[in-house]
Coordinates of N, CA and C in Angstrom, one line a residue:
X10 N 5.4 10.7 19.7 CA 4.9 9.4 19.8 C 6.1 8.4 20.0
X11 N 5.9 7.4 20.8 CA 7.0 6.4 21.0 C 7.1 5.5 19.7
X12 N 8.2 4.7 19.7 CA 8.4 3.8 18.6 C 7.3 2.8 18.5
X13 N 6.8 2.3 19.7 CA 5.7 1.3 19.7 C 4.4 1.9 19.2
X14 N 4.2 3.2 19.5 CA 3.0 3.9 19.0 C 3.0 4.1 17.5
X15 N 4.2 4.4 17.0 CA 4.4 4.6 15.6 C 4.1 3.2 14.9
X16 N 4.6 2.1 15.4 CA 4.4 0.8 14.8 C 2.9 0.5 14.8
X17 N 2.3 0.8 15.9 CA 0.8 0.5 16.1 C 0.0 1.4 15.0
X18 N 0.4 2.6 14.8 CA -0.2 3.5 13.8 C -0.1 2.8 12.4
X19 N 1.0 2.3 12.0 CA 1.2 1.7 10.7 C 0.4 0.5 10.6
X20 N 0.4 -0.4 11.7 CA -0.4 -1.6 11.6 C -1.9 -1.2 11.5
X21 N -2.4 -0.2 12.2 CA -3.8 0.2 12.1 C -4.1 0.7 10.7
X22 N -3.2 1.4 10.1 CA -3.3 1.9 8.7 C -3.6 0.7 7.8
X23 N -2.8 -0.3 7.8 CA -3.0 -1.5 6.9 C -4.3 -2.2 7.3
X24 N -4.6 -2.3 8.6 CA -5.9 -3.0 9.0 C -7.1 -2.2 8.4
X25 N -7.1 -0.9 8.5 CA -8.2 -0.1 8.0 C -8.3 -0.2 6.5
X26 N -7.2 -0.2 5.8 CA -7.3 -0.4 4.4 C -7.8 -1.7 4.0
X27 N -7.4 -2.8 4.7 CA -7.9 -4.1 4.4 C -9.4 -4.2 4.7
X28 N -9.9 -3.4 5.6 CA -11.4 -3.4 5.9 C -12.1 -2.5 4.9
X29 N -11.4 -1.9 4.0 CA -12.0 -1.0 3.0 C -12.4 0.4 3.5
X30 N -11.9 0.7 4.7 CA -12.2 2.0 5.4 C -11.2 3.1 4.9
X31 N -11.3 3.5 3.7 CA -10.4 4.5 3.2 C -10.6 5.8 3.8
X32 N -11.8 6.2 4.3 CA -12.0 7.5 4.9 C -11.3 7.7 6.2
X33 N -10.8 6.6 6.8 CA -10.1 6.7 8.1 C -8.7 7.4 7.8
X34 N -8.3 7.5 6.5 CA -7.1 8.1 6.2 C -7.1 9.6 6.6
X35 N -8.3 10.2 6.7 CA -8.4 11.6 7.2 C -7.8 11.7 8.6
X36 N -7.9 10.7 9.4 CA -7.4 10.6 10.7 C -5.9 10.2 10.8
X37 N -5.5 9.3 10.0 CA -4.2 8.6 10.1 C -3.1 9.3 9.2
X38 N -3.5 10.0 8.2 CA -2.5 10.5 7.2 C -2.6 12.1 7.1
X39 N -1.4 12.7 7.1 CA -1.4 14.1 6.9 C -1.9 14.6 5.6
X40 N -2.5 15.7 5.5 CA -3.1 16.2 4.3 C -2.1 16.4 3.2
X41 N -0.9 16.8 3.5 CA 0.2 17.0 2.5 C 1.1 15.8 2.4
X42 N 0.6 14.6 2.7 CA 1.3 13.3 2.6 C 2.1 13.3 1.4
X43 N 3.4 12.8 1.5 CA 4.2 12.7 0.3 C 4.6 11.2 0.0
X44 N 4.2 10.7 -1.1 CA 4.5 9.3 -1.5 C 5.6 9.4 -2.5
X45 N 6.8 8.9 -2.1 CA 8.0 9.0 -2.9 C 8.0 7.8 -3.9
X46 N 7.0 6.9 -3.8 CA 6.9 5.7 -4.7 C 5.4 5.5 -5.0
X47 N 4.9 6.4 -5.8 CA 3.4 6.4 -6.1 C 3.0 5.2 -6.9
X48 N 1.7 4.8 -7.0 CA 1.3 3.7 -7.8 C 1.6 3.9 -9.3
X49 N 1.7 2.9 -10.1 CA 2.1 3.0 -11.5 C 1.0 3.5 -12.4
X50 N 0.0 4.1 -11.9 CA -1.1 4.5 -12.7 C -1.2 6.1 -12.8
X51 N -1.3 6.6 -14.0 CA -1.4 8.1 -14.1 C -2.7 8.6 -13.7
X52 N -2.8 9.9 -13.4 CA -4.0 10.6 -13.2 C -4.5 10.6 -11.7
X53 N -3.7 10.0 -10.8 CA -4.1 10.0 -9.4 C -3.5 11.3 -8.8
X54 N -4.3 11.9 -7.9 CA -3.8 13.1 -7.2 C -2.7 12.9 -6.3
X55 N -2.3 13.9 -5.6 CA -1.2 13.8 -4.7 C -1.7 14.0 -3.3
X56 N -0.9 13.9 -2.3 CA -1.2 14.1 -0.9 C -2.2 13.0 -0.4
X57 N -2.9 13.3 0.7 CA -3.8 12.4 1.2 C -4.9 12.0 0.3
X58 N -5.4 12.9 -0.5 CA -6.5 12.6 -1.5 C -6.0 11.7 -2.6
X59 N -4.8 11.9 -3.0 CA -4.2 11.0 -4.0 C -4.0 9.6 -3.5
X60 N -3.6 9.5 -2.2 CA -3.5 8.2 -1.5 C -4.9 7.5 -1.4
X61 N -5.9 8.3 -1.1 CA -7.3 7.7 -1.0 C -7.7 7.2 -2.4
X62 N -7.4 8.0 -3.4 CA -7.8 7.5 -4.8 C -7.1 6.2 -5.1
X63 N -5.8 6.1 -4.8 CA -5.1 4.9 -5.1 C -5.6 3.7 -4.4
X64 N -5.9 3.9 -3.1 CA -6.5 2.7 -2.4 C -7.9 2.4 -2.8
X65 N -8.7 3.3 -3.2 CA -10.0 3.0 -3.7 C -9.9 2.2 -5.0
X66 N -9.0 2.7 -5.9 CA -8.8 2.0 -7.1 C -8.3 0.5 -6.9
X67 N -7.4 0.3 -6.0 CA -6.9 -1.0 -5.8 C -7.9 -1.9 -5.0
X68 N -8.6 -1.2 -4.0 CA -9.6 -2.0 -3.2 C -10.7 -2.5 -4.1
X69 N -11.2 -1.7 -5.0 CA -12.3 -2.1 -5.9 C -11.8 -3.1 -6.9
X70 N -10.6 -3.0 -7.4 CA -10.2 -3.9 -8.5 C -9.6 -5.2 -7.9
X71 N -8.9 -5.1 -6.7 CA -8.2 -6.3 -6.2 C -8.4 -6.4 -4.7
X72 N -9.6 -6.5 -4.2 CA -9.8 -6.6 -2.7 C -9.0 -7.7 -2.1
X73 N -8.4 -7.4 -1.0 CA -7.6 -8.4 -0.3 C -7.0 -7.9 1.0
X74 N -5.8 -8.4 1.4 CA -5.3 -8.1 2.7 C -3.8 -7.8 2.6
X75 N -3.3 -7.2 3.6 CA -1.8 -7.0 3.8 C -1.4 -7.8 5.0
X76 N -0.5 -8.6 4.9 CA 0.1 -9.4 6.0 C 1.4 -8.8 6.4
X77 N 1.5 -8.3 7.6 CA 2.8 -7.7 8.0 C 3.7 -8.9 8.5
X78 N 4.8 -9.0 7.8 CA 5.8 -10.1 8.1 C 6.8 -9.6 9.1
X79 N 7.3 -8.4 9.0 CA 8.3 -7.8 9.9 C 8.0 -6.3 10.0
X80 N 8.4 -5.8 11.2 CA 8.3 -4.3 11.4 C 9.4 -3.9 12.3
X81 N 10.1 -2.8 11.8 CA 11.3 -2.3 12.6 C 11.1 -0.8 12.6
X82 N 11.3 -0.2 13.8 CA 11.1 1.2 13.9 C 12.3 1.9 14.6
X83 N 12.6 3.1 14.2 CA 13.6 3.9 14.8 C 13.2 5.4 14.6
X84 N 13.3 6.1 15.7 CA 12.9 7.5 15.6 C 11.5 7.7 15.1
X85 N 11.4 8.5 14.0 CA 10.1 8.8 13.4 C 9.8 7.9 12.2
X86 N 10.5 6.8 12.0 CA 10.3 6.0 10.8 C 9.9 4.6 11.2
X87 N 9.0 3.9 10.4 CA 8.7 2.5 10.6 C 8.9 1.8 9.3
X88 N 9.6 0.7 9.3 CA 9.8 -0.1 8.1 C 9.0 -1.3 8.3
X89 N 8.2 -1.6 7.3 CA 7.3 -2.8 7.3 C 7.5 -3.6 6.1
X90 N 7.8 -4.9 6.3 CA 7.9 -5.9 5.2 C 6.6 -6.6 5.2
X91 N 5.9 -6.6 4.0 CA 4.6 -7.2 4.0 C 4.4 -8.0 2.7
X92 N 3.3 -8.8 2.8 CA 2.8 -9.5 1.6 C 1.3 -9.1 1.4
X93 N 1.0 -8.6 0.2 CA -0.3 -8.2 -0.1 C -0.9 -9.3 -1.0
X94 N -2.2 -9.7 -0.7 CA -2.9 -10.7 -1.5 C -4.3 -10.2 -1.8
X95 N -4.8 -10.6 -3.0 CA -6.1 -10.2 -3.4 C -6.5 -11.0 -4.6
X96 N -7.6 -10.6 -5.2 CA -8.2 -11.2 -6.4 C -8.4 -10.1 -7.4
X97 N -8.0 -10.2 -8.6 CA -8.1 -9.2 -9.6 C -9.6 -9.3 -10.2
X98 N -10.5 -8.7 -9.5 CA -12.0 -8.8 -9.8 C -12.4 -7.8 -10.8
X99 N -11.8 -6.6 -10.8 CA -12.3 -5.5 -11.7 C -11.1 -4.9 -12.4
X100 N -11.3 -4.2 -13.5 CA -10.3 -3.6 -14.3 C -9.4 -2.6 -13.5
X101 N -8.1 -2.6 -13.7 CA -7.2 -1.6 -13.3 C -6.9 -0.8 -14.6
X102 N -6.4 0.5 -14.5 CA -6.2 1.2 -15.7 C -5.3 0.5 -16.7
X103 N -5.9 0.2 -17.8 CA -5.2 -0.5 -18.9 C -5.1 -2.0 -18.7
X104 N -5.6 -2.5 -17.6 CA -5.5 -4.0 -17.3 C -6.9 -4.6 -17.0
X105 N -7.4 -5.3 -18.0 CA -8.8 -5.9 -17.8 C -8.7 -6.9 -16.7
X106 N -9.8 -7.0 -16.0 CA -9.9 -8.0 -14.9 C -9.6 -9.4 -15.4
X107 N -8.8 -10.1 -14.6 CA -8.5 -11.5 -14.9 C -9.2 -12.5 -14.0
X108 N -9.7 -12.1 -12.9 CA -10.3 -13.1 -11.9 C -9.2 -13.9 -11.2
X109 N -8.0 -13.6 -11.4 CA -6.9 -14.4 -10.8 C -6.5 -13.9 -9.5
X110 N -6.0 -14.8 -8.6 CA -5.5 -14.3 -7.3 C -4.1 -13.6 -7.6
X111 N -3.8 -12.6 -6.9 CA -2.6 -11.9 -7.0 C -1.9 -11.8 -5.6
X112 N -0.6 -11.8 -5.7 CA 0.2 -11.7 -4.4 C 1.5 -11.0 -4.8
X113 N 1.8 -10.0 -3.9 CA 3.1 -9.3 -4.1 C 3.7 -9.0 -2.8
X114 N 5.0 -8.7 -2.8 CA 5.7 -8.4 -1.5 C 6.1 -6.9 -1.6
X115 N 6.4 -6.3 -0.5 CA 6.8 -5.0 -0.5 C 7.6 -4.7 0.8
X116 N 8.5 -3.7 0.8 CA 9.1 -3.1 2.0 C 8.7 -1.6 1.9
X117 N 8.0 -1.2 3.0 CA 7.5 0.2 3.0 C 8.1 0.9 4.2
X118 N 8.5 2.1 4.0 CA 9.0 3.0 5.1 C 8.1 4.1 5.2
X119 N 7.5 4.3 6.4 CA 6.6 5.4 6.7 C 7.4 6.4 7.7
X120 N 7.2 7.7 7.4 CA 7.7 8.6 8.4 C 6.5 9.2 9.1
X121 N 6.5 9.4 10.4 CA 5.4 9.8 11.2 C 5.7 11.1 11.9
X122 N 4.8 12.0 11.9 CA 4.9 13.3 12.5 C 3.6 13.7 13.1
X123 N 3.6 14.1 14.4 CA 2.4 14.5 15.1 C 1.3 13.5 15.0
X124 N 1.6 12.2 15.1 CA 0.7 11.1 15.1 C 0.0 10.8 13.8
X125 N 0.6 11.2 12.7 CA 0.1 10.9 11.4 C 1.2 10.5 10.4
X126 N 0.9 9.7 9.4 CA 1.8 9.4 8.4 C 2.0 10.6 7.5
X127 N 3.3 10.9 7.3 CA 3.6 12.1 6.5 C 4.4 11.8 5.2
X128 N 5.1 10.7 5.2 CA 5.9 10.4 4.0 C 5.9 8.8 3.9
X129 N 6.1 8.4 2.6 CA 6.3 7.0 2.4 C 7.3 6.7 1.3
X130 N 8.1 5.7 1.5 CA 9.0 5.1 0.4 C 8.7 3.6 0.4
X131 N 8.6 3.1 -0.8 CA 8.4 1.6 -0.9 C 9.1 1.0 -2.1
X132 N 9.4 -0.3 -1.9 CA 9.9 -1.1 -3.0 C 9.0 -2.3 -3.1
X133 N 8.3 -2.4 -4.2 CA 7.3 -3.5 -4.4 C 7.8 -4.4 -5.6
X134 N 7.3 -5.7 -5.5 CA 7.6 -6.6 -6.6 C 6.6 -6.4 -7.7
X135 N 6.8 -5.3 -8.4 CA 5.8 -5.0 -9.5 C 5.9 -5.9 -10.7
X136 N 7.1 -6.5 -10.9 CA 7.3 -7.4 -12.1 C 6.4 -8.6 -11.8
X137 N 6.5 -9.2 -10.6 CA 5.7 -10.4 -10.3 C 4.2 -10.0 -10.4
X138 N 3.8 -8.9 -9.9 CA 2.4 -8.5 -9.9 C 1.9 -8.4 -11.4
X139 N 2.7 -7.7 -12.2 CA 2.3 -7.6 -13.6 C 2.3 -8.9 -14.4
X140 N 3.1 -9.8 -14.0 CA 3.1 -11.2 -14.5 C 1.8 -11.9 -14.1
X141 N 1.3 -11.7 -12.9 CA 0.1 -12.3 -12.4 C -1.1 -11.7 -13.1
X142 N -1.0 -10.4 -13.5 CA -2.1 -9.7 -14.2 C -2.1 -9.9 -15.7
X143 N -1.2 -10.8 -16.2 CA -1.0 -11.1 -17.6 C -0.6 -9.9 -18.4
X144 N 0.1 -9.0 -17.8 CA 0.6 -7.8 -18.5 C 2.0 -8.1 -19.0
X145 N 2.7 -8.9 -18.3 CA 4.1 -9.2 -18.6 C 4.4 -10.7 -18.6
X146 N 5.1 -11.2 -19.5 CA 5.4 -12.7 -19.5 C 6.3 -13.1 -18.4
X147 N 6.2 -14.3 -18.0 CA 7.1 -14.9 -17.0 C 8.4 -15.3 -17.7
X148 N 9.5 -15.6 -17.0 CA 10.7 -16.0 -17.6 C 10.6 -17.1 -18.6
X149 N 9.6 -18.0 -18.4 CA 9.4 -19.1 -19.3 C 8.6 -18.8 -20.6
X150 N 8.2 -17.4 -20.6 CA 7.5 -17.0 -21.8 C 6.0 -17.1 -21.7
X151 N 5.5 -17.6 -20.6 CA 4.0 -17.7 -20.4 C 3.5 -16.5 -19.7
X152 N 2.2 -16.3 -19.8 CA 1.5 -15.3 -19.0 C 1.5 -15.8 -17.6
X153 N 1.4 -14.8 -16.6 CA 1.5 -15.1 -15.2 C 0.5 -16.1 -14.8

């Protein structure tokens, strides 16, 4: 695949997730997908099925969107800087629903092979997210 096709695949991946279409991951993601930065919740599987579990968990608890701010690609890798927004409507593991809007930023690197996502590395602003979910105090000592 070309660099532009790789970028288009990653954009489609986020668009489908935003639409709640988790089953499309069967088409877009390799079965043995490797997430080098898994979600912070225990008990989720690995590979494509683990990714589907994570997205279902987050989609049900915090439905929202991913806004792609920048995308850079080289070879078989695509780097995406994004902002994710949602509302914490349902419980996350160990975190009761707050009803609050949440926003976090991330830089995600996907590796693509044979037209599918095969690996992912990411850096997310988890501290800010946990503050917004009232799990961690802000620097001023208040809940998010």
